[in-house]
mmCIF file of C-alpha atoms in Angstrom:
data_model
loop_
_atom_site.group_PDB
_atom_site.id
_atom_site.type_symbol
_atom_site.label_atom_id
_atom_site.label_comp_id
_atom_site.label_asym_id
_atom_site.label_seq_id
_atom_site.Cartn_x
_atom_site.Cartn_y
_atom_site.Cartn_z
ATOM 1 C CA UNK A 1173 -15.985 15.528 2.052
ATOM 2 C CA UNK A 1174 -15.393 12.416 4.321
ATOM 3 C CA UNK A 1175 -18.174 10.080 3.337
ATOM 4 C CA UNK A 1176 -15.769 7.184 3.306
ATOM 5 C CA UNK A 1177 -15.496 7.510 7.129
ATOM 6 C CA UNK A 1178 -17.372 4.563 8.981
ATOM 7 C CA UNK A 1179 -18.478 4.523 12.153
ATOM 8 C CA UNK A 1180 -17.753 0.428 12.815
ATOM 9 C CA UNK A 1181 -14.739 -0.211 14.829
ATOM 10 C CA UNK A 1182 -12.606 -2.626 12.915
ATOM 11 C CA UNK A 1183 -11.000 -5.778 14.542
ATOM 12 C CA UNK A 1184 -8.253 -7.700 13.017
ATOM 13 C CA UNK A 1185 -11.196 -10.086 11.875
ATOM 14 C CA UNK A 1186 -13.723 -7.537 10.635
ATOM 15 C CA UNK A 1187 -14.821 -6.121 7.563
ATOM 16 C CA UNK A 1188 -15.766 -2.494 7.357
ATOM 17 C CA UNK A 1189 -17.825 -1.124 3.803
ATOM 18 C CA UNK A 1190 -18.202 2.275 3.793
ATOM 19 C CA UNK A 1191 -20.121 3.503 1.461
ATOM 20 C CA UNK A 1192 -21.915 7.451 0.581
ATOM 21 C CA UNK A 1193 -25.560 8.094 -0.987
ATOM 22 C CA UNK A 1194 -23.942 10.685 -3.586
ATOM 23 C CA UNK A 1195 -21.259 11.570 -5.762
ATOM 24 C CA UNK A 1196 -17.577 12.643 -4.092
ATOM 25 C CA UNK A 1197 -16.626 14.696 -7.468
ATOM 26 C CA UNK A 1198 -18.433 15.410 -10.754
ATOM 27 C CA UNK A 1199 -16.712 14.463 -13.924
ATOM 28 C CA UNK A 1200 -14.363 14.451 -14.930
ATOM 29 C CA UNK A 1201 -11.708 12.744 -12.613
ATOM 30 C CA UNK A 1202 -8.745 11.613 -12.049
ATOM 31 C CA UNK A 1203 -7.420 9.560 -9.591
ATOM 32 C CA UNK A 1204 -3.812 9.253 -8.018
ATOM 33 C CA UNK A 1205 -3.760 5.684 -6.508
ATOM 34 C CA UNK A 1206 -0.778 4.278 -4.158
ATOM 35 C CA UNK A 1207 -0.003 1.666 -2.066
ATOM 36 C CA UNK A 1208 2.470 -0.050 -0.190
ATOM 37 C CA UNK A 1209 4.663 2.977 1.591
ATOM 38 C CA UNK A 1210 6.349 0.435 4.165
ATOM 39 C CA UNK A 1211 7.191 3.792 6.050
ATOM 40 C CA UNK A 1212 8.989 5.239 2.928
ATOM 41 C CA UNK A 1213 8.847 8.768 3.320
ATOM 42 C CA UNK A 1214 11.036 10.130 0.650
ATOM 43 C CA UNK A 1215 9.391 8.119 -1.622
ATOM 44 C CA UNK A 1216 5.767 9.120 -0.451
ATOM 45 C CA UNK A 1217 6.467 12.779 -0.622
ATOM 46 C CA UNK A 1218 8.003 12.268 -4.032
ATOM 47 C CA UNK A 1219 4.838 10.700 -5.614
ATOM 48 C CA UNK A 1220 2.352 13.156 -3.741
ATOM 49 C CA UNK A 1221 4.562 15.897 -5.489
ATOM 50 C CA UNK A 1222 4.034 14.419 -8.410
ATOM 51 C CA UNK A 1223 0.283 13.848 -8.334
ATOM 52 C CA UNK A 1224 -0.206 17.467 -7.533
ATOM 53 C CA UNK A 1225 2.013 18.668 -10.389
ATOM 54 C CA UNK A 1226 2.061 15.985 -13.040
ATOM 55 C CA UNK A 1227 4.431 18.370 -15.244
ATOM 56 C CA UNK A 1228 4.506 18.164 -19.154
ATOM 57 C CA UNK A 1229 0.700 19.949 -19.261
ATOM 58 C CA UNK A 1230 -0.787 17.514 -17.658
ATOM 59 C CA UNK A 1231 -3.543 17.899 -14.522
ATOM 60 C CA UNK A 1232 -2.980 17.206 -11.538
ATOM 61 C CA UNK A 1233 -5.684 14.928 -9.529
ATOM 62 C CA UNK A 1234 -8.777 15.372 -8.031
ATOM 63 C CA UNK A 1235 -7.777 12.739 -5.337
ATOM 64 C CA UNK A 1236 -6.136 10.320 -4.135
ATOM 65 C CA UNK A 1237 -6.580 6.639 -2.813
ATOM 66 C CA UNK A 1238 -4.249 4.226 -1.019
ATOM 67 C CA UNK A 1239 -4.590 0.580 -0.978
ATOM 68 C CA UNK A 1240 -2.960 -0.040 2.352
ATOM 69 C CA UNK A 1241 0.593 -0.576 4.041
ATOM 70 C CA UNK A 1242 1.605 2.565 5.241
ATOM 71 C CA UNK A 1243 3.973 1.043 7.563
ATOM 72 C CA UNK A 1244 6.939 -2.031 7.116
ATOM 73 C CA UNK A 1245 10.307 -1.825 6.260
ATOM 74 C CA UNK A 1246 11.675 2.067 6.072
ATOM 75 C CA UNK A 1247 12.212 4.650 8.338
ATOM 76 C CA UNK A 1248 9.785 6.346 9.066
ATOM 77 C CA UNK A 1249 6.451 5.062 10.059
ATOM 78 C CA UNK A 1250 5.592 7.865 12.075
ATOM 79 C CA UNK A 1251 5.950 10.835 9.746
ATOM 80 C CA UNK A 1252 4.126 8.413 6.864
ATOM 81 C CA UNK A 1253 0.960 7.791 8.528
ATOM 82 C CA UNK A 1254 1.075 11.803 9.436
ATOM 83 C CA UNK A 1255 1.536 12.492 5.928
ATOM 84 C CA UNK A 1256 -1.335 10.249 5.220
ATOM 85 C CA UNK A 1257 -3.735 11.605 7.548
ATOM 86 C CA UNK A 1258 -2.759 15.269 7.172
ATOM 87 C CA UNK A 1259 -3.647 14.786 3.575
ATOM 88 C CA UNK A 1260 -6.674 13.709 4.007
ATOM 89 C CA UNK A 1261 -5.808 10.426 1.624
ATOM 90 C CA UNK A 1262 -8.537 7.585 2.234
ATOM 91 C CA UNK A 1263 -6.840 4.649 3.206
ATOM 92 C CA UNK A 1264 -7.738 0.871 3.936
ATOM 93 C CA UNK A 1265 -5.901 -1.453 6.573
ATOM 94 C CA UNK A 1266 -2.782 -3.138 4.873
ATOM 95 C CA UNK A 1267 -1.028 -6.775 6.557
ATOM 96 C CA UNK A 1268 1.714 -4.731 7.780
ATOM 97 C CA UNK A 1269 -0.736 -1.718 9.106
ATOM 98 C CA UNK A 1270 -2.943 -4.919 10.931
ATOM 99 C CA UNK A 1271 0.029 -6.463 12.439
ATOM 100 C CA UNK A 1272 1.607 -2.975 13.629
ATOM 101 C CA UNK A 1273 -1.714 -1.748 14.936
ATOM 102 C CA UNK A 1274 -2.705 -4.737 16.593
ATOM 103 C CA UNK A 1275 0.353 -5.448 17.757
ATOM 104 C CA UNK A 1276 0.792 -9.379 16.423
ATOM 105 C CA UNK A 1277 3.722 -11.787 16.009
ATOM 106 C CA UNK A 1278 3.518 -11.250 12.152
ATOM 107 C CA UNK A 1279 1.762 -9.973 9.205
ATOM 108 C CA UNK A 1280 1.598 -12.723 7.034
ATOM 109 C CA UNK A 1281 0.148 -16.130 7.675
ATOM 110 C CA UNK A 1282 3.027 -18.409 5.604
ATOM 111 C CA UNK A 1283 6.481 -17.888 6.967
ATOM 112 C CA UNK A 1284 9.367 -16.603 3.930
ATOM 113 C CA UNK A 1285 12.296 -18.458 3.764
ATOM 114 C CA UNK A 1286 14.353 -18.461 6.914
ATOM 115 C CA UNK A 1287 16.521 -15.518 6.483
ATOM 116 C CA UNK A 1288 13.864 -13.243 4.584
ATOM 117 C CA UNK A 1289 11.269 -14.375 7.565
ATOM 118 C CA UNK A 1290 14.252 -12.675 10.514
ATOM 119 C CA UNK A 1291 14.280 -9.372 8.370
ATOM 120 C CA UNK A 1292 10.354 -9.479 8.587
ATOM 121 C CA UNK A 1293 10.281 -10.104 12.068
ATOM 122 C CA UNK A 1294 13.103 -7.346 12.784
ATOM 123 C CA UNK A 1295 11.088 -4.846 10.849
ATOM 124 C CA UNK A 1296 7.527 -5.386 12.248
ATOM 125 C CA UNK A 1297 9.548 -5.285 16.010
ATOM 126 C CA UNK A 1298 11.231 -2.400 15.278
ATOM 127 C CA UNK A 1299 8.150 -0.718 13.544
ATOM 128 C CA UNK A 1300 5.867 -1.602 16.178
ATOM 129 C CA UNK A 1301 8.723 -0.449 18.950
ATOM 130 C CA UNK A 1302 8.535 2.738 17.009
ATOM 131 C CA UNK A 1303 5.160 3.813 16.226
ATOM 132 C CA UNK A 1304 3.083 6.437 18.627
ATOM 133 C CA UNK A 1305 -0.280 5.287 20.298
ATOM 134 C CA UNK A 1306 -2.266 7.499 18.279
ATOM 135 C CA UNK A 1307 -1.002 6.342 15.095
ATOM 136 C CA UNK A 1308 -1.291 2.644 15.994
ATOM 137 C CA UNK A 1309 -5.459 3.847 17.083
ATOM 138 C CA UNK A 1310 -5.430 4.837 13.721
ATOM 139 C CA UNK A 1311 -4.163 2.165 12.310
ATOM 140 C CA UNK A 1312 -6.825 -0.139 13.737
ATOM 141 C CA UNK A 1313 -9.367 2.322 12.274
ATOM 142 C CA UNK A 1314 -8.448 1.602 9.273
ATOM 143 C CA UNK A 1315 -11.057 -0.012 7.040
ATOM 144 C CA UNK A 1316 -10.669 -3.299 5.510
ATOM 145 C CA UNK A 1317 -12.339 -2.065 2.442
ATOM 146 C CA UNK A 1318 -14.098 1.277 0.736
ATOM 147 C CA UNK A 1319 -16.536 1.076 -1.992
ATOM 148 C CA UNK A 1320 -16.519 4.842 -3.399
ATOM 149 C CA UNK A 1321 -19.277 5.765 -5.699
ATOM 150 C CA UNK A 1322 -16.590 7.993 -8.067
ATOM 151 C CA UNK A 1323 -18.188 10.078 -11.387
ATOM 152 C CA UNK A 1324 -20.876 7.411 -11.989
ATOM 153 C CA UNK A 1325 -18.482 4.573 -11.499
ATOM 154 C CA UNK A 1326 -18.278 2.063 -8.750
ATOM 155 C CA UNK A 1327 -14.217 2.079 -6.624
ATOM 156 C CA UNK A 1328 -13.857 -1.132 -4.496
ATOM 157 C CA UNK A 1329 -10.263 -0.009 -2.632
ATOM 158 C CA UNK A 1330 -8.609 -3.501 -0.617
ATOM 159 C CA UNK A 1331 -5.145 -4.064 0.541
ATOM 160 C CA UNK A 1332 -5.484 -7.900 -0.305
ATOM 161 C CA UNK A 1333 -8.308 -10.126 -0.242
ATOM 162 C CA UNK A 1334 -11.841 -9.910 1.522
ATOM 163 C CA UNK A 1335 -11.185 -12.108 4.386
ATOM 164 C CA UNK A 1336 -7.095 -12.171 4.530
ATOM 165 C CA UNK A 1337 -4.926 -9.257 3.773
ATOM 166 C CA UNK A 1338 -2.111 -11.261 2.868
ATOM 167 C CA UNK A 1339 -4.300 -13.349 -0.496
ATOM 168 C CA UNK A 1340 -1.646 -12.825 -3.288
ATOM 169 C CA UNK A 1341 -3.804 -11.301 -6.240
ATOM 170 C CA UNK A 1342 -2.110 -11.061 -9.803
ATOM 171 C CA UNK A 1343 -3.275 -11.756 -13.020
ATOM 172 C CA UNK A 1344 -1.213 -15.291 -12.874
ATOM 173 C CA UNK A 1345 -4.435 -16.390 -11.291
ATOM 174 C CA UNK A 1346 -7.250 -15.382 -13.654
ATOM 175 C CA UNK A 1347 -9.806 -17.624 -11.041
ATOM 176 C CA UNK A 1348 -8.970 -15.409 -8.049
ATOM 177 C CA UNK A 1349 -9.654 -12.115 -9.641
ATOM 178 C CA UNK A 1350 -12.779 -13.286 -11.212
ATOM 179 C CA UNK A 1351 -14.177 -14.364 -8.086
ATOM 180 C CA UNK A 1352 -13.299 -11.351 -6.410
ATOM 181 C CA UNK A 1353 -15.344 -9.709 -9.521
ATOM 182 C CA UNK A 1354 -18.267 -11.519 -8.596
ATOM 183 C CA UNK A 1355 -17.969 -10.811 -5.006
ATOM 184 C CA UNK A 1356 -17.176 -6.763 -5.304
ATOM 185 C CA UNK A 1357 -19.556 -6.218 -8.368
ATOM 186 C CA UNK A 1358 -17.340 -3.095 -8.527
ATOM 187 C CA UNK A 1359 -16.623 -0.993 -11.956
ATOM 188 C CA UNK A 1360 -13.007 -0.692 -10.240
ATOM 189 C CA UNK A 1361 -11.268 -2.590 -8.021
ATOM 190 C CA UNK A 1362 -7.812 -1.262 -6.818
ATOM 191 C CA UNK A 1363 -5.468 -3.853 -4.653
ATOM 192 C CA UNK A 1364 -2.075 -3.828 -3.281
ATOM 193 C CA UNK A 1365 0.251 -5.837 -0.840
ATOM 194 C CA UNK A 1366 2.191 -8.375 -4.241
ATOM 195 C CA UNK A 1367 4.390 -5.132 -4.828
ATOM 196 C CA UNK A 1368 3.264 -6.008 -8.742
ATOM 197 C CA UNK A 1369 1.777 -2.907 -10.725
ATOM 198 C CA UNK A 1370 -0.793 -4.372 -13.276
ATOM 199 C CA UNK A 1371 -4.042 -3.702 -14.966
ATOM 200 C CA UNK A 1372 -6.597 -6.545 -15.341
ATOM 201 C CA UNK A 1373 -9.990 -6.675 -16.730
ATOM 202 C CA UNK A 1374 -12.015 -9.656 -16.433
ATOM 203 C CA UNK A 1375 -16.102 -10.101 -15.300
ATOM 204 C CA UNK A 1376 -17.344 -6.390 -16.166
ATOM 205 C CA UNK A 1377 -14.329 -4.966 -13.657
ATOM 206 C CA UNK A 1378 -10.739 -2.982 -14.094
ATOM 207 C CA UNK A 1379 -8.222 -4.036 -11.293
ATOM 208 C CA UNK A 1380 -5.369 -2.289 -10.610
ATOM 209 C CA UNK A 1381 -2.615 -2.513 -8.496
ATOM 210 C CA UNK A 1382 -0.781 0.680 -8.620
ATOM 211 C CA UNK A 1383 2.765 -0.980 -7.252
ATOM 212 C CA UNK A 1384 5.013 -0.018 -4.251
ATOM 213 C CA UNK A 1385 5.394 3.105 -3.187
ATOM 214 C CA UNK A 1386 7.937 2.441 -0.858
ATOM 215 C CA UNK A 1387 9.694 -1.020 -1.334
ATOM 216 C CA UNK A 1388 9.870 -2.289 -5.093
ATOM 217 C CA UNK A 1389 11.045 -5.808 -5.561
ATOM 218 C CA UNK A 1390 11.136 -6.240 -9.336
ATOM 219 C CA UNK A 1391 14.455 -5.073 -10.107
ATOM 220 C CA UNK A 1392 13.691 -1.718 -10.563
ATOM 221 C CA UNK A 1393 13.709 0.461 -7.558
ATOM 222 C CA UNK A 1394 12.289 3.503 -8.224
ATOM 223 C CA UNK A 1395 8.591 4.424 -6.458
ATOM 224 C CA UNK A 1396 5.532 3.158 -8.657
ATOM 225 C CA UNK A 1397 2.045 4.575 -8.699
ATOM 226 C CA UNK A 1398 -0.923 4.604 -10.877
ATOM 227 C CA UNK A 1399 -3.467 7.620 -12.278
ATOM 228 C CA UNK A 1400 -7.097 6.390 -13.160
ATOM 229 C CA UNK A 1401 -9.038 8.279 -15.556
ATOM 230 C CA UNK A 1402 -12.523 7.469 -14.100
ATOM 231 C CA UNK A 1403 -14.377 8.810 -17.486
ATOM 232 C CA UNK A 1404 -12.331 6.474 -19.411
ATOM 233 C CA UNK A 1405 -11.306 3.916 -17.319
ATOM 234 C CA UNK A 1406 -7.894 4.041 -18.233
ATOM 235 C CA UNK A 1407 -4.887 3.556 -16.082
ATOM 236 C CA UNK A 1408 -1.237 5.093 -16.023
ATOM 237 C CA UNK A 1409 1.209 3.504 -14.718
ATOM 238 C CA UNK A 1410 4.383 5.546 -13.467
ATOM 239 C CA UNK A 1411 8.180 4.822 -12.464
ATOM 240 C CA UNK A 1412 9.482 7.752 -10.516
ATOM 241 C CA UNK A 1413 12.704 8.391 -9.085
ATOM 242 C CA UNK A 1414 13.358 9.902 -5.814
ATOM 243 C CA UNK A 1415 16.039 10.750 -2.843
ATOM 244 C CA UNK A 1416 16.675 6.866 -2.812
ATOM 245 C CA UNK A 1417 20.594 7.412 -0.904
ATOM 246 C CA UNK A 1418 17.904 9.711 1.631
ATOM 247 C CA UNK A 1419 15.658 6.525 2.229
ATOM 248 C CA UNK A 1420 18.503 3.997 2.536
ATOM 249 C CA UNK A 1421 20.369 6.156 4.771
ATOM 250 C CA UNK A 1422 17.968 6.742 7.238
ATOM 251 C CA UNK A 1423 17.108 3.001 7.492
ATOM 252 C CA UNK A 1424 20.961 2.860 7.960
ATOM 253 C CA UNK A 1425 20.889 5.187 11.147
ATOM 254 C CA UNK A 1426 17.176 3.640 11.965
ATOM 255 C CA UNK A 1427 18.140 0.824 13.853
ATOM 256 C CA UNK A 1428 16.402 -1.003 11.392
ATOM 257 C CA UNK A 1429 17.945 -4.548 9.985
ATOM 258 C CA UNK A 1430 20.834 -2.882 7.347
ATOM 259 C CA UNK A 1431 20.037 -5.103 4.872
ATOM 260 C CA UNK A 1432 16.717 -3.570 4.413
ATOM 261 C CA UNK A 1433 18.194 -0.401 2.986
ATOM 262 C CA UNK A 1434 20.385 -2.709 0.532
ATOM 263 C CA UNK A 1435 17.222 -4.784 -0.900
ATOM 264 C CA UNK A 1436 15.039 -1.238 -0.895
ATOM 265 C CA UNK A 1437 18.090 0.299 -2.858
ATOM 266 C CA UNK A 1438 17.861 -2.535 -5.350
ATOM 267 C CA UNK A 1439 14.454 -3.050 -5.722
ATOM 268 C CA UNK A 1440 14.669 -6.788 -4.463
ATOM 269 C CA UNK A 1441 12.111 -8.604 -2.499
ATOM 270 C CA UNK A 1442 14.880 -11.085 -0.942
ATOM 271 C CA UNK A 1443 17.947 -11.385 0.424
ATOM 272 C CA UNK A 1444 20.379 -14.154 -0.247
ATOM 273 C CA UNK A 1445 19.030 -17.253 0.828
ATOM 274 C CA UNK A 1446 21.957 -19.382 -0.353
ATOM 275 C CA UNK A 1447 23.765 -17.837 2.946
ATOM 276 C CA UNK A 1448 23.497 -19.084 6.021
ATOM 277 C CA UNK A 1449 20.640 -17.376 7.568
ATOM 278 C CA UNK A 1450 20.959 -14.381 9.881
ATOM 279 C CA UNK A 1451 20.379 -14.569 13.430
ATOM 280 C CA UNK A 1452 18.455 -10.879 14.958
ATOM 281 C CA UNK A 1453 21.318 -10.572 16.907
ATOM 282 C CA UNK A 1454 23.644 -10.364 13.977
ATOM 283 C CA UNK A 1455 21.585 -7.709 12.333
ATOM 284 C CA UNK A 1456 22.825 -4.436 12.420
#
């Protein structure tokens, strides 16, 4: 069932709500929710193994939902967005996805420090360089937001915020999510793009950002991902290992910055901006 297909045709500046008249799946459900990939593969196939087959008695889900960024810093952009659309995971339109698709100078609006902001460049180049026409098409059909009526419960899906995909939403700014609230009137609001797994209640909604996939940058590098219990509306949060040395190595042999494969290996969002910073043509 596809109901969360639209038939606008998004623009870097649009908003898309798709929306279905009845239920996707009768109670009760569970929900596998990711976001962030970067073009991670090992790392997305891990987690969509373990969604299927939890392990320890546990079910499997009903379905799963990503919150945007298929594409960024790894290796494999091409084979992620395959994945994605072979499995027929609903997806909305992530600052990295918008940027790639639409082929612009950068995804976010505020420029990192000097020598983060060359690895970002390098990376969107690269990915962009990299990416097939029909994945970039469906890239830029890519929703800015789905509102899934779920088991009697109300799933608002965005990368970011409403307007920009690059707002940074975490529960260090109470104001921000409850405006959202207001905005979405949603049961359940799932966001990505901060790289920050958290629950949040506030204004009659649960947000949740699942975490990273594909590039962690609190310390810990393993992939993250969330499971929603839509009859409770309780969250689990999970760490999962996977072929990490796989993922670093093919960023290696990529063409990709180098660096990028050190910071995914150790689950940092920066490099070292006490250096001096790099120049592109002293990337690897």
């Amino acid at each position: 069932m596809r109901c969360w297909t639209t038939p606008c045709t998004p623009t870097p500046s649009s908003s898309c709500t798709p929306s279905c008249d009845r239920r996707l799946w009768a109670p009760p459900v569970r929900i596998g929710l990711i976001a962030d990939i970067q073009g991670n593969l090992h790392a997305l196939e891990a987690v969509l193994a373990a969604l299927a087959h939890p392990g320890g008695g546990r079910p499997g889900v009903d379905a799963t939902l990503c919150a945007g960024d298929l594409v960024g810093y790894a290796a494999h952009p091409n084979e992620v967005v395959l994945r994605v659309r072979a499995g027929g995971i609903p997806s909305v339109v992530g600052n990295q996805d918008q940027a790639v698709g639409w082929g612009l100078p950068r995804a976010n609006r505020q420029p990192a420090a000097p020598r983060t902001e060359i690895l970002r460049r390098a990376a969107l180049e690269w990915t962009q360089g990299q990416l097939h026409a029909e994945h970039r098409a469906y890239l830029r059909g890519l929703p800015r937001l789905m509102r899934l009526p779920l088991s009697d419960r109300s799933v608002t899906v965005l990368h970011a915020g409403i307007d920009t995909l690059d707002d940074w939403l975490t529960p260090d700014d109470p104001p921000a999510l409850e405006a959202l609230a207001r905005r979405l009137s949603s049961d359940v609001v799932v966001l990505g793009h901060t790289h920050r797994p958290f629950e949040y209640r506030c204004a009659g909604t649960l947000f949740i950002n699942p975490g990273p996939v594909g590039r962690s940058v609190d310390g810990d590098p393993r992939a993250s991902f969330a499971v929603l219990d839509l009859d409770t509306l309780q969250a689990d949060f999970v760490r999962l290992d996977y072929d990490l040395p796989g993922a670093t190595d093919a960023i290696s042999r990529s063409g990709l910055p180098g660096e990028l494969s050190v910071l995914i290996a150790q689950g940092r969002a920066a490099c070292g901006e006490g250096r001096p910073p790099l120049t592109l043509k002293e990337l690897p």
